[in-house]
PDB file of C-alpha atoms in Angstrom:
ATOM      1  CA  UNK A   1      -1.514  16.675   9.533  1.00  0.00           C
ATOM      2  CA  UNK A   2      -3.283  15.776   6.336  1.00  0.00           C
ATOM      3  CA  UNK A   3       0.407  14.543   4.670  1.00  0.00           C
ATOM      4  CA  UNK A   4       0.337  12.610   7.868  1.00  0.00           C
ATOM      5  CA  UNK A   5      -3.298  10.258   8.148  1.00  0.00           C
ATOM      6  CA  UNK A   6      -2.417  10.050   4.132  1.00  0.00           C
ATOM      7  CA  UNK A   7       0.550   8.072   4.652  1.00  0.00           C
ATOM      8  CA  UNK A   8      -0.827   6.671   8.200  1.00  0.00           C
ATOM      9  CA  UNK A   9      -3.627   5.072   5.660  1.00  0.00           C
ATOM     10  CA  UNK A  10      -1.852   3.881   3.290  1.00  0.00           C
ATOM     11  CA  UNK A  11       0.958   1.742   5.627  1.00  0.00           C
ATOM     12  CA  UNK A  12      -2.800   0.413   7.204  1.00  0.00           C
ATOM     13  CA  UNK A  13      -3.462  -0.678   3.717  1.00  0.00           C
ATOM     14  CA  UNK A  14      -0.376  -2.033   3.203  1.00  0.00           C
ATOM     15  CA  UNK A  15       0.047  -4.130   6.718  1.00  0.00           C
ATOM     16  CA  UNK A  16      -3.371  -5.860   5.805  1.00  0.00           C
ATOM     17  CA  UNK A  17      -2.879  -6.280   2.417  1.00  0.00           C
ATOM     18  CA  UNK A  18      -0.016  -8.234   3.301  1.00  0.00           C
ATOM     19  CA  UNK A  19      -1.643 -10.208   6.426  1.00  0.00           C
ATOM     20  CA  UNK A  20      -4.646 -11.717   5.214  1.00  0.00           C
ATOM     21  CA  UNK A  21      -3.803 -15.037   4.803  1.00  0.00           C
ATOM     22  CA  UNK A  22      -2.813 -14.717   8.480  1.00  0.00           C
ATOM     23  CA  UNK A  23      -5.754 -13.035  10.028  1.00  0.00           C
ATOM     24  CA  UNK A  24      -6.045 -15.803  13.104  1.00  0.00           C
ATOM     25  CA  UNK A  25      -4.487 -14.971  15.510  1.00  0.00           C
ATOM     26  CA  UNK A  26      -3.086 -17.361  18.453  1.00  0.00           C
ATOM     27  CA  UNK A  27      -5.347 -17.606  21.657  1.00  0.00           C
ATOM     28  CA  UNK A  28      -7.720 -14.711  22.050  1.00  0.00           C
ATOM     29  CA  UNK A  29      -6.180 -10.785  22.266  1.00  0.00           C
ATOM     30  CA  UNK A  30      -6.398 -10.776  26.488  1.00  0.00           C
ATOM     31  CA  UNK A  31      -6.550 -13.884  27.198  1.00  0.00           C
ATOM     32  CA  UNK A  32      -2.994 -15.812  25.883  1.00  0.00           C
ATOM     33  CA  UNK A  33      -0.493 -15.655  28.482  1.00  0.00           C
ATOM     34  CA  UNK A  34       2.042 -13.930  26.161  1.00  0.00           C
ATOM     35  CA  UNK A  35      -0.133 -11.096  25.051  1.00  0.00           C
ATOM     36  CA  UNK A  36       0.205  -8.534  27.915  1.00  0.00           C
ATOM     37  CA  UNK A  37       1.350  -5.421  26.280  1.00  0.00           C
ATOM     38  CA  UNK A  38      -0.782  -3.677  23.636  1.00  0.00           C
ATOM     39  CA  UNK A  39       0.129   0.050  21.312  1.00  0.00           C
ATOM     40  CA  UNK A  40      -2.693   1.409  19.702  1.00  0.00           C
ATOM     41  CA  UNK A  41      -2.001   4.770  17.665  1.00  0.00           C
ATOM     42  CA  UNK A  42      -4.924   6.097  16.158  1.00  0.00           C
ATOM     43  CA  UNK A  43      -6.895   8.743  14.037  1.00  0.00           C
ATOM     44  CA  UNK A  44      -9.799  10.814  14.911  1.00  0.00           C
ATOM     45  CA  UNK A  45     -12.472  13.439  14.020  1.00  0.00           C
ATOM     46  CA  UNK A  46     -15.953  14.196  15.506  1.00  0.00           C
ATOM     47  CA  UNK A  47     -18.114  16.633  16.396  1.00  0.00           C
ATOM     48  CA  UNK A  48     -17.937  19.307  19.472  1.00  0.00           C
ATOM     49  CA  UNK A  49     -20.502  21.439  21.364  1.00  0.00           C
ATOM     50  CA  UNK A  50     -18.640  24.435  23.458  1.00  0.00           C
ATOM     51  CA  UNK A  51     -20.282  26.937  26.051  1.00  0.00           C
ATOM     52  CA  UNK A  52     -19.347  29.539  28.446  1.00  0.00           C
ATOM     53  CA  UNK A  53     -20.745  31.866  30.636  1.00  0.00           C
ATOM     54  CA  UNK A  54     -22.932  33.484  27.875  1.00  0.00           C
ATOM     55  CA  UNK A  55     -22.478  31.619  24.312  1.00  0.00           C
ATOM     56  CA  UNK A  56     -22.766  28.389  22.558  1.00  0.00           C
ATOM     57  CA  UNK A  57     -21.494  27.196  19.634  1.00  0.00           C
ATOM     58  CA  UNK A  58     -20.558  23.753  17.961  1.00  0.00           C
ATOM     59  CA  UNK A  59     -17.368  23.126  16.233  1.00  0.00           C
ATOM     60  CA  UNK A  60     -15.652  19.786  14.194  1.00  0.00           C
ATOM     61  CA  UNK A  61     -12.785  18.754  16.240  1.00  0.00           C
ATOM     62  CA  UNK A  62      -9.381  16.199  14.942  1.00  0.00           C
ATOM     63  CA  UNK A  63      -7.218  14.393  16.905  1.00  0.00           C
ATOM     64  CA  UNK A  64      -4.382  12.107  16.923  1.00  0.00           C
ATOM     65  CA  UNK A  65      -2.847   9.964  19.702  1.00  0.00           C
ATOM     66  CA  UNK A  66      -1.293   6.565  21.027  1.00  0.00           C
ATOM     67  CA  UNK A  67      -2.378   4.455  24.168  1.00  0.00           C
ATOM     68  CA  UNK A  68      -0.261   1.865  25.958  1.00  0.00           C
ATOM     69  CA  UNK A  69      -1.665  -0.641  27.882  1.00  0.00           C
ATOM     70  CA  UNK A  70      -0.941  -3.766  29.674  1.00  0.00           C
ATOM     71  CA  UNK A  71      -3.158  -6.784  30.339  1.00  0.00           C
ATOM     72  CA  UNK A  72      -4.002  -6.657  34.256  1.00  0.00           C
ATOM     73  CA  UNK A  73      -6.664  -9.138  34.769  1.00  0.00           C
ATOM     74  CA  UNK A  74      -8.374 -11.510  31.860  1.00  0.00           C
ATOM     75  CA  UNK A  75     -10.512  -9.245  30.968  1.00  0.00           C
ATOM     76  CA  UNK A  76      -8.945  -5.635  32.172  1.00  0.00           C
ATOM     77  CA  UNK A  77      -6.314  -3.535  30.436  1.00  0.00           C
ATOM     78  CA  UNK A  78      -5.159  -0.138  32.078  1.00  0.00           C
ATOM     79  CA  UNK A  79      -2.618   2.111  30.473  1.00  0.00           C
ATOM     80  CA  UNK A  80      -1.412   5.391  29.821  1.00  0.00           C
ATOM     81  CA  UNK A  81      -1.965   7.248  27.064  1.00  0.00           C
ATOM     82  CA  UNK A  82      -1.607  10.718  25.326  1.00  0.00           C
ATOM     83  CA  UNK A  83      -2.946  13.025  22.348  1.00  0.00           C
ATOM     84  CA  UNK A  84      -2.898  16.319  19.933  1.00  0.00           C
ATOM     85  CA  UNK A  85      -6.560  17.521  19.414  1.00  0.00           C
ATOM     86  CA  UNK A  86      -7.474  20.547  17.327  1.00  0.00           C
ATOM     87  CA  UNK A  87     -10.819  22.385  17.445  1.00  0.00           C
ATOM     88  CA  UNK A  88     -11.280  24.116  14.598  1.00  0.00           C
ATOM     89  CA  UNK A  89     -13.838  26.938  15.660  1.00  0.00           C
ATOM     90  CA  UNK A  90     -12.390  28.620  17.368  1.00  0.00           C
ATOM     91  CA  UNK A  91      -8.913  27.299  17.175  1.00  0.00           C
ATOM     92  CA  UNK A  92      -7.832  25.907  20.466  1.00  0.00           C
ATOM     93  CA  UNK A  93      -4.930  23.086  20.286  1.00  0.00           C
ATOM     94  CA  UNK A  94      -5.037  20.463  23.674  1.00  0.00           C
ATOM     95  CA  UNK A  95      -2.289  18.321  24.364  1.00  0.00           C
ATOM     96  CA  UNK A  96      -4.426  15.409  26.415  1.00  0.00           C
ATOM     97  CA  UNK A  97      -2.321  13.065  28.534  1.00  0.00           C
ATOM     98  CA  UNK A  98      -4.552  10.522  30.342  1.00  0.00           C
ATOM     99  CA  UNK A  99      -4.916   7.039  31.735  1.00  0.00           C
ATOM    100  CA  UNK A 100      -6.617   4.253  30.258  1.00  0.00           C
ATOM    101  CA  UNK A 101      -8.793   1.231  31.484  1.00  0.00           C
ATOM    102  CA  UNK A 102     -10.624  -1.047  28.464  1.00  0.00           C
ATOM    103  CA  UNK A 103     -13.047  -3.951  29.615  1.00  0.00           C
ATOM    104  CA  UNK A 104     -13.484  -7.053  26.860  1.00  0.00           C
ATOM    105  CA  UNK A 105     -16.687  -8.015  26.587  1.00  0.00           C
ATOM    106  CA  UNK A 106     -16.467 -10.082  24.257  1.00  0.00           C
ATOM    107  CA  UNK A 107     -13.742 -11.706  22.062  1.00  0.00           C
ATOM    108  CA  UNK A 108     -13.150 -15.019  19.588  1.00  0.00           C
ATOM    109  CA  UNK A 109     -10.063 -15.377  17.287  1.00  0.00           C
ATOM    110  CA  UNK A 110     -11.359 -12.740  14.883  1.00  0.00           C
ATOM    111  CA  UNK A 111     -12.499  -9.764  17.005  1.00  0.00           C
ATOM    112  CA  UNK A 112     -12.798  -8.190  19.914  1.00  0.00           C
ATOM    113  CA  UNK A 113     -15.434  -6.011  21.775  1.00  0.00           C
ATOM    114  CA  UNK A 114     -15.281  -3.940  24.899  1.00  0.00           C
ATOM    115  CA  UNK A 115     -15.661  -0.718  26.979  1.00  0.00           C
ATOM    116  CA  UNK A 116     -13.127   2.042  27.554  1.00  0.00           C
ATOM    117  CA  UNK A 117     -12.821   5.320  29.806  1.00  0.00           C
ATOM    118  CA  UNK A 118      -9.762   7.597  29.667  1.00  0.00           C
ATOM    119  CA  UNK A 119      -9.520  10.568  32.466  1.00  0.00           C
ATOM    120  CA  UNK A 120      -6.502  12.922  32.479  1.00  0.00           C
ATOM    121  CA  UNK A 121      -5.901  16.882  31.993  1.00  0.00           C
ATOM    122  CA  UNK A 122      -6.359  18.903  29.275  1.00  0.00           C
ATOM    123  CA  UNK A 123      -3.781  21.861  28.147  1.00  0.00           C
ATOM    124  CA  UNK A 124      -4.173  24.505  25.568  1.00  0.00           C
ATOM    125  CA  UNK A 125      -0.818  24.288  23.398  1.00  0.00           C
ATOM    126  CA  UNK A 126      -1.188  28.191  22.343  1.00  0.00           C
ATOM    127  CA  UNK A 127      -2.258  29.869  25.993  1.00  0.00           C
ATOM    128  CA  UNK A 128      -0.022  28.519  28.888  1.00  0.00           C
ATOM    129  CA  UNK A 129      -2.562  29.537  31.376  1.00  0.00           C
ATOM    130  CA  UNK A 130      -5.323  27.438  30.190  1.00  0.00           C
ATOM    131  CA  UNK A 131      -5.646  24.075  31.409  1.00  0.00           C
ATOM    132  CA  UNK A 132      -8.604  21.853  32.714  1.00  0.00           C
ATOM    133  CA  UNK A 133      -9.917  18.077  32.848  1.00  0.00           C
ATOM    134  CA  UNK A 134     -11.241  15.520  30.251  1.00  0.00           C
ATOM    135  CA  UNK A 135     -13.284  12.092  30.227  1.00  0.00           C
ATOM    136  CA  UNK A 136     -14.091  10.234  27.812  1.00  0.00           C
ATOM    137  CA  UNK A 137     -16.106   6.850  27.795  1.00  0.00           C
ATOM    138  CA  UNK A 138     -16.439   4.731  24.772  1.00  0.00           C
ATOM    139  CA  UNK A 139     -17.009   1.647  22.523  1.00  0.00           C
ATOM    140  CA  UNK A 140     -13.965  -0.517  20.633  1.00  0.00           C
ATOM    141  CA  UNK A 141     -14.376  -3.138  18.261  1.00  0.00           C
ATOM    142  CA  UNK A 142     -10.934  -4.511  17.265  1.00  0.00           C
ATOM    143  CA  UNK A 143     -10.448  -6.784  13.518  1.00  0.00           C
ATOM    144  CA  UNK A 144      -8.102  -8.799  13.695  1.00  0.00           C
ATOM    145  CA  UNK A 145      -5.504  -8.884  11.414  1.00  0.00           C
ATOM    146  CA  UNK A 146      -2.514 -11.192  12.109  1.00  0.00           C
ATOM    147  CA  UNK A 147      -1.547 -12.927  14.963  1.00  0.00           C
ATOM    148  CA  UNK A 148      -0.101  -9.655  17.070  1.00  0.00           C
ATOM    149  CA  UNK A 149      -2.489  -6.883  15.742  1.00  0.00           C
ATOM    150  CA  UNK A 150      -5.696  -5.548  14.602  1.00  0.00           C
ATOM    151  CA  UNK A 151      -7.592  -2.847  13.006  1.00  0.00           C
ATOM    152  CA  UNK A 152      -9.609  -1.234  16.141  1.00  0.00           C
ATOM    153  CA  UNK A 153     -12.256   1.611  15.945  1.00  0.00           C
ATOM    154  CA  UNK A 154     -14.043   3.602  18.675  1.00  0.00           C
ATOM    155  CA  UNK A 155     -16.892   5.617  19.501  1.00  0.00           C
ATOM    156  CA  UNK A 156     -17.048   7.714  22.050  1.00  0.00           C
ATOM    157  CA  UNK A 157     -18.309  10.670  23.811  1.00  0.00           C
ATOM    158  CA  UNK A 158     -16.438  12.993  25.797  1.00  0.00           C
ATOM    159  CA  UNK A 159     -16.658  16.219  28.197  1.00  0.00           C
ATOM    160  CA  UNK A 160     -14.279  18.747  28.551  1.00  0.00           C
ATOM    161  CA  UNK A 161     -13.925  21.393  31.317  1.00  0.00           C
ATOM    162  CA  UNK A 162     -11.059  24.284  31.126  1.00  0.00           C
ATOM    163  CA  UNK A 163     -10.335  26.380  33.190  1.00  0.00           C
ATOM    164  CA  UNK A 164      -9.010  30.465  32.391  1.00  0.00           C
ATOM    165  CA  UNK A 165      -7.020  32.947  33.752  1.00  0.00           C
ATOM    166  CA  UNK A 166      -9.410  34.595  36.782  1.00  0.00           C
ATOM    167  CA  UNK A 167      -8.245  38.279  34.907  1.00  0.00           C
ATOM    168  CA  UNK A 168     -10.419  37.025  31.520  1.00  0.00           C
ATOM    169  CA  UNK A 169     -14.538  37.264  31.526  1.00  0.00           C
ATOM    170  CA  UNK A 170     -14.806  33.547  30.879  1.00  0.00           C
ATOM    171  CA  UNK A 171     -14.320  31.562  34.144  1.00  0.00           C
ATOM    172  CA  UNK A 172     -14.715  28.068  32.833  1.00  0.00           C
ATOM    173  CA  UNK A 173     -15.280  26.484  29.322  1.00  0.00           C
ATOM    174  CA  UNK A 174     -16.924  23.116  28.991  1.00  0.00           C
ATOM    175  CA  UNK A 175     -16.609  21.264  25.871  1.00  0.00           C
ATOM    176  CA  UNK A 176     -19.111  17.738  25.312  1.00  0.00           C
ATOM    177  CA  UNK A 177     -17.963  16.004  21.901  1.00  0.00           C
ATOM    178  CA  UNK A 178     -18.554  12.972  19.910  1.00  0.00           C
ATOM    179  CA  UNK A 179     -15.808  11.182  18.080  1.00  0.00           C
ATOM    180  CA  UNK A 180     -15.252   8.501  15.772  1.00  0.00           C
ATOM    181  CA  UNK A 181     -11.651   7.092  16.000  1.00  0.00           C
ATOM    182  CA  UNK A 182      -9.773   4.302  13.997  1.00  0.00           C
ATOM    183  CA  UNK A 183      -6.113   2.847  15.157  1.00  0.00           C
ATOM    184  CA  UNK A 184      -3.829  -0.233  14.494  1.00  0.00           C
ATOM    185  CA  UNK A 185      -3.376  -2.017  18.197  1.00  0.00           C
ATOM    186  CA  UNK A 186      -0.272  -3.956  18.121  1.00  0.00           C
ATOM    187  CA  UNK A 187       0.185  -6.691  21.295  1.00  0.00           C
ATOM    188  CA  UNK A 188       3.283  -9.043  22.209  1.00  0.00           C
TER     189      UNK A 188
END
């Protein structure tokens, strides 16, 4: 994963490098009549509180993922998305598919601001029987690039509830985090 943000960095650096002069983009990212469909792969790391029955603990979690979304209303995008995330302590590995809905707040030719919530199920890569919900809620702020993309980042919290095999002491597992995430969002 780490030969992977490495070169997921540097092509970032790259694509900008190259774009500056054309940073502007044409008509606002949600509201131009051609800009309906947006992909936003990202990046992300935080930090993640677990409990059970009888323990706590708090762990450092990474993820990595992709959203697609198209442009319902002015303002309104809803999607689908999915993603890998690793907690480290212990070391569970979720495969997260979810849907998406992002509200602008507020945008000009340079950047963009909004809310987002994505909702979907949660399964544990390394024990089939594992499986539960997630929701996170969050913060974007998209940089705008070039005319069809920008440099997004996104804070948000989520909360995490799995679910084990009845035959295992540990019923249900909740997991609250905090992440800090950074993508490219491409939109045509």
């Amino acid at each position: 994963m780490k030969r992977f943000s490495t070169i997921f960095i540097f092509l970032m650096i790259l694509f900008i490098s190259e774009n500056t002069q054309a940073q502007m983009r044409y008509g606002n990212c949600g509201s131009a009549p051609s800009d309906r469909f947006y992909i936003t792969p990202y990046l992300g790391a935080g930090f993640a509180t677990y409990k059970g029955l009888n323990f706590k603990d708090n762990t450092f979690t990474w993820l990595g993922g992709i959203t697609f979304n198209y442009r319902l209303f002015d303002k309104v995008k809803l999607g689908l998305g999915t993603r890998y995330q690793e907690y480290t302590k212990p070391n569970y590995h979720h495969l997260k598919p979810y849907l998406n809905a992002e509200f602008s707040l507020y945008f000009t030719e340079f950047e963009d601001f909004g809310l987002y919530i994505n909702a979907g199920p949660a399964f544990d890569i390394d024990i089939i029987d594992v499986s539960g919900i997630f929701v996170d809620g969050g913060i974007y702020y998209n940089y705008i690039v070039s005319p069809n993309s920008g440099l997004v980042f996104m804070l948000d919290y989520s909360h995490n509830k799995l679910n084990f095999p009845s035959g295992l002491s540990v019923s249900d597992f909740k997991i609250n985090e905090f992440k800090l995430l950074i993508g490219y969002r491409f939109w045509f």
